Coordinates of C-alpha atoms in Angstrom, one line a residue:
M12 CA 1.2 -13.7 49.9
D13 CA 2.5 -16.6 47.8
V14 CA 4.7 -14.5 45.6
S15 CA 6.1 -17.1 43.2
G16 CA 3.1 -19.5 42.7
K17 CA 3.9 -23.0 41.5
S18 CA 5.7 -23.7 38.2
H19 CA 4.1 -26.1 35.7
Y20 CA 4.4 -27.2 32.1
V21 CA 1.8 -28.3 29.7
N22 CA 2.1 -29.8 26.2
L23 CA 0.0 -28.0 23.6
A24 CA -0.2 -28.2 19.8
A25 CA 2.8 -25.8 19.3
G26 CA 5.0 -27.5 22.0
R27 CA 5.8 -27.3 25.7
F28 CA 4.6 -24.2 27.6
H29 CA 5.6 -23.0 31.0
Y30 CA 3.1 -21.3 33.4
R31 CA 2.7 -20.4 37.0
R32 CA -0.4 -21.1 39.0
W33 CA -1.7 -19.6 42.2
A34 CA -4.6 -21.7 43.6
P35 CA -6.6 -20.8 46.7
D36 CA -8.3 -23.5 48.7
T37 CA -11.8 -22.6 47.6
D38 CA -13.5 -23.2 44.3
A39 CA -12.6 -19.9 42.8
P40 CA -13.0 -17.9 39.6
S41 CA -10.0 -18.0 37.3
A42 CA -7.8 -15.3 35.8
I43 CA -5.2 -15.8 33.1
L44 CA -2.5 -13.1 32.9
V45 CA -1.1 -12.6 29.4
H46 CA 2.2 -10.7 29.3
G47 CA 3.5 -8.3 26.6
N48 CA 6.0 -8.7 23.9
G49 CA 9.5 -9.5 25.2
N50 CA 8.2 -10.2 28.8
T51 CA 7.5 -13.4 30.8
W52 CA 5.2 -14.4 33.6
T53 CA 7.4 -12.4 35.9
T54 CA 5.9 -9.1 34.8
W55 CA 2.9 -10.1 36.9
S56 CA 5.0 -10.9 40.0
R57 CA 2.9 -8.6 42.2
V58 CA -0.4 -8.7 40.4
A59 CA -0.8 -12.5 40.4
P60 CA -0.4 -13.1 44.2
A61 CA -2.6 -10.1 44.9
L62 CA -5.5 -11.6 42.9
S63 CA -4.9 -15.0 44.5
A64 CA -5.0 -13.5 47.9
A65 CA -8.3 -11.9 47.0
G66 CA -9.7 -15.4 46.2
M67 CA -8.9 -16.1 42.5
E68 CA -7.2 -19.0 40.8
V69 CA -4.5 -17.3 38.8
F70 CA -2.5 -18.6 35.8
A71 CA 0.4 -16.7 34.2
M72 CA 1.8 -18.1 31.0
D73 CA 5.1 -17.7 29.3
L74 CA 3.9 -17.1 25.7
R75 CA 5.6 -18.8 22.8
G76 CA 9.2 -17.6 22.3
N77 CA 9.4 -16.2 25.8
G78 CA 10.7 -17.5 29.2
S79 CA 10.7 -21.2 29.4
S80 CA 8.1 -21.9 26.8
V81 CA 8.6 -23.4 23.3
K82 CA 10.4 -21.1 20.8
P83 CA 8.9 -21.7 17.3
P84 CA 10.9 -20.2 14.3
I85 CA 10.8 -16.6 13.4
G86 CA 7.7 -15.8 11.4
S87 CA 5.4 -17.8 13.7
Y88 CA 4.3 -15.1 16.1
G89 CA 1.1 -13.7 14.6
L90 CA -2.2 -13.3 16.4
P91 CA -3.7 -16.5 14.9
E92 CA -0.8 -18.6 16.3
V93 CA -0.5 -17.0 19.7
A94 CA -4.2 -16.7 20.4
G95 CA -4.4 -20.3 19.3
D96 CA -1.9 -21.2 22.0
L97 CA -4.0 -19.4 24.6
H98 CA -7.1 -21.2 23.4
D99 CA -5.3 -24.6 23.6
F100 CA -4.1 -23.6 27.1
I101 CA -7.6 -23.0 28.4
D102 CA -8.9 -26.3 26.8
A103 CA -6.0 -28.4 28.1
L104 CA -6.3 -27.2 31.7
Q105 CA -10.1 -27.1 31.5
I106 CA -10.2 -23.5 32.9
K107 CA -13.9 -22.5 33.3
A108 CA -14.9 -19.1 32.1
P109 CA -11.6 -17.3 32.9
T110 CA -11.0 -13.6 33.1
L111 CA -8.2 -12.6 30.7
I112 CA -5.9 -9.8 31.8
G113 CA -3.4 -8.7 29.1
H114 CA -0.7 -6.1 28.7
C115 CA -0.1 -4.6 25.2
W116 CA 0.6 -7.6 23.0
G117 CA -1.1 -9.7 25.7
A118 CA -4.1 -7.4 25.4
A119 CA -4.2 -7.9 21.7
I120 CA -4.1 -11.7 22.1
A121 CA -6.9 -11.6 24.7
L122 CA -9.0 -9.4 22.4
A123 CA -8.4 -11.7 19.4
L124 CA -9.3 -14.8 21.4
A125 CA -12.4 -13.3 22.8
T126 CA -13.7 -12.2 19.4
G127 CA -12.5 -15.2 17.4
A128 CA -11.3 -12.7 14.8
F129 CA -8.4 -14.7 13.4
S130 CA -9.7 -18.2 13.8
D131 CA -12.4 -20.6 12.6
R132 CA -12.7 -22.0 16.1
V133 CA -15.5 -21.0 18.4
P134 CA -14.1 -18.7 21.1
P135 CA -13.9 -20.1 24.6
I136 CA -16.4 -19.0 27.2
L137 CA -14.9 -16.1 29.1
S138 CA -16.1 -14.0 32.0
C139 CA -14.5 -10.6 31.1
L140 CA -11.4 -8.9 29.9
V141 CA -8.9 -6.4 31.3
L142 CA -7.0 -4.8 28.4
E143 CA -4.0 -2.8 29.5
E144 CA -2.3 -0.5 26.9
L145 CA -4.0 -2.2 24.0
P146 CA -2.2 -1.2 20.8
S147 CA -4.3 0.3 18.0
D148 CA -2.3 -2.0 15.7
M149 CA 1.0 -3.8 15.9
S150 CA 2.5 -2.1 12.8
S151 CA 2.7 1.2 14.7
T152 CA 4.3 -0.2 17.9
G153 CA 7.7 -0.4 16.3
D154 CA 8.0 3.3 16.2
Q155 CA 6.9 3.9 19.8
P156 CA 9.6 5.3 22.1
V157 CA 8.9 2.6 24.7
V158 CA 9.6 -0.1 22.1
Q159 CA 12.8 1.6 20.9
E160 CA 13.9 1.9 24.5
F161 CA 13.3 -1.8 25.2
M162 CA 15.2 -2.7 22.1
R163 CA 18.1 -0.6 23.5
L164 CA 17.9 -2.5 26.8
I165 CA 18.0 -5.9 25.0
R166 CA 21.1 -4.9 23.1
S167 CA 22.9 -3.2 26.0
P168 CA 25.4 -4.5 28.6
R169 CA 24.0 -5.5 31.9
E170 CA 25.6 -2.5 33.7
Y171 CA 23.8 0.0 31.4
V172 CA 20.4 -1.8 31.9
E173 CA 20.8 -1.8 35.7
K174 CA 21.6 2.0 35.7
W175 CA 18.7 2.8 33.3
V176 CA 16.2 0.9 35.5
D177 CA 17.5 2.5 38.7
L178 CA 17.1 5.9 37.1
I179 CA 13.9 5.7 35.0
C180 CA 12.0 3.2 37.3
R181 CA 13.3 4.5 40.6
N182 CA 9.7 4.9 41.9
W183 CA 8.7 1.4 41.1
H184 CA 8.5 -1.4 43.7
S185 CA 11.7 -3.5 43.8
M186 CA 9.9 -6.6 42.5
D187 CA 8.8 -4.7 39.5
R188 CA 12.3 -3.3 38.8
E189 CA 13.7 -6.8 39.1
S190 CA 11.1 -8.3 36.7
L191 CA 11.9 -5.6 34.1
L192 CA 15.6 -6.4 34.4
E193 CA 14.9 -10.1 34.0
N194 CA 12.7 -9.5 30.9
A195 CA 15.4 -7.3 29.3
Y196 CA 18.1 -9.8 30.0
G197 CA 16.1 -12.8 28.7
A198 CA 14.4 -11.3 25.7
D199 CA 15.3 -12.7 22.2
E200 CA 15.6 -9.7 19.8
G201 CA 14.6 -11.8 16.8
I202 CA 11.5 -13.0 18.4
Y203 CA 10.7 -9.6 19.7
L204 CA 10.9 -8.0 16.2
S205 CA 9.1 -11.0 14.7
T206 CA 6.2 -10.5 17.1
I207 CA 5.8 -6.9 15.9
K208 CA 6.1 -7.8 12.2
D209 CA 3.9 -10.9 12.4
G210 CA 1.3 -9.2 14.6
A211 CA 1.0 -6.3 12.2
S212 CA -0.6 -8.5 9.6
A213 CA -3.8 -8.5 11.8
G214 CA -4.4 -4.8 10.9
P215 CA -6.3 -2.4 13.1
L216 CA -7.2 -3.9 16.5
L217 CA -9.5 -1.3 18.1
P218 CA -12.6 -2.1 15.8
L219 CA -12.5 -5.6 17.4
L220 CA -13.8 -4.1 20.6
A221 CA -17.2 -3.6 19.0
R222 CA -17.4 -7.4 18.6
L223 CA -17.0 -8.2 22.3
K224 CA -19.7 -10.2 24.0
V225 CA -18.2 -9.9 27.5
P226 CA -17.5 -6.8 29.6
A227 CA -14.1 -5.2 29.2
L228 CA -12.0 -2.8 31.3
V229 CA -9.6 -0.9 28.9
L230 CA -6.7 0.9 30.6
R231 CA -4.3 3.2 29.0
G232 CA -1.2 5.0 30.4
N233 CA -0.6 8.7 30.0
P234 CA 0.8 9.3 26.4
K235 CA 3.0 12.0 27.9
R236 CA 4.6 9.4 30.0
G237 CA 5.0 6.7 27.3
G238 CA 1.5 5.4 26.9
I239 CA 1.0 4.0 23.4
L240 CA -2.6 5.0 22.7
N241 CA -2.9 8.5 21.3
G242 CA -5.9 10.8 21.5
R243 CA -7.6 9.5 18.4
G244 CA -7.0 5.9 19.5
W245 CA -8.5 6.5 22.9
Q246 CA -11.5 8.1 21.3
L247 CA -12.0 5.0 19.2
V248 CA -11.7 2.8 22.2
Q249 CA -14.6 4.6 23.9
E250 CA -16.7 4.6 20.8
Y251 CA -16.2 0.9 20.1
L252 CA -16.6 -0.5 23.7
P253 CA -19.9 -2.3 24.3
E254 CA -22.2 -2.0 27.2
Y255 CA -20.9 -2.9 30.7
S256 CA -17.4 -1.9 29.6
I257 CA -15.1 0.8 31.0
A258 CA -12.2 2.9 29.6
Y259 CA -9.9 4.6 32.1
E260 CA -6.6 6.5 31.8
L261 CA -4.0 6.3 34.5
A262 CA -2.5 9.7 34.4
N263 CA 0.4 8.9 36.6
S264 CA 1.6 5.9 34.6
G265 CA 3.2 5.3 31.3
H266 CA 3.1 2.1 29.2
E267 CA 3.9 -0.2 32.1
V268 CA 0.6 0.5 33.9
H269 CA 0.6 -2.4 36.3
R270 CA 4.1 -1.7 37.3
G271 CA 4.2 2.1 37.1
D272 CA 1.0 2.6 39.1
Y273 CA 0.3 -0.7 40.7
P274 CA -2.1 0.6 43.5
T275 CA -4.4 2.3 41.0
F276 CA -4.2 -0.6 38.6
M277 CA -5.2 -3.1 41.3
R278 CA -8.0 -0.9 42.6
L279 CA -9.5 -0.5 39.2
V280 CA -9.2 -4.2 38.3
E281 CA -10.6 -5.5 41.6
E282 CA -13.6 -3.0 41.4
F283 CA -14.3 -4.1 37.9
L284 CA -14.1 -7.8 38.8
R285 CA -16.4 -7.4 41.8
T286 CA -19.0 -5.6 39.7
T287 CA -18.7 -7.9 36.7
L288 CA -18.3 -11.3 38.2
R289 CA -21.1 -10.7 40.7
R290 CA -23.6 -11.3 37.9
D291 CA -22.5 -15.0 37.7
S292 CA -21.4 -15.7 41.3
S293 CA -21.8 -19.5 41.4
G294 CA -19.0 -20.7 43.6
F295 CA -17.6 -17.2 44.0
P296 CA -15.8 -16.3 47.2
P297 CA -18.0 -14.1 49.5
G298 CA -15.4 -11.3 49.7
W299 CA -15.9 -10.5 46.0
Q300 CA -19.6 -10.0 46.4
S301 CA -19.4 -7.3 49.0

């Protein structure tokens, strides 16, 4: 597999954004991977090449304030701004009906863009969504143990971070451990906290699921292992989800679903995409229609 993809930059309204692209030889359906708060494209370092190998064109952005993308001032990290960046990205690269796959904050961004909830722009045409560990609202995430732990990693010496990852994430693939280390070393504490504060102004996010016009796969990690959606939140997800959508809990994973239980994550995503994208299979690789 092409693990790294190719690095590119694009100038959008907010500034210069970095992204990675994996492009198969065929005319393929597209997926955009949207990382969580404090992460970069590297969180998808196994997911992206796997989707590419299965026949998809894959894009993985560094969102504003993260990685090698533009870093606007503190206070500029709400859903209207960041979802607007993603909308601009799709328009600038002329990506046709992409699938959006988002983790936590990335899932909130994907949901906001799909529903047009915080914008007066017409949402782009999308194929479907995969929402991993969608928060019920951003205001509550600051109290989550997983967020407090990541803050500790950001503030800690490299030696502590390495020992913590070796201990807590010892069952992860080495590429996933390395990407978590890179994310912790590179995260900006001010931007990380601003994203939580600015994102909280959007209010409850789960009701937006009822406004979806495209199928969605919503995945949560086990709350006993660090998943952020509690029982009531998970019940609301299942109540709000429209037809052709699926809610699934990965019992063996915590918050980092695609890194903590990569095989199950990929199986569920690929099954969902085969079923969903088959309904509009123009130009779609034969393997996905089996």
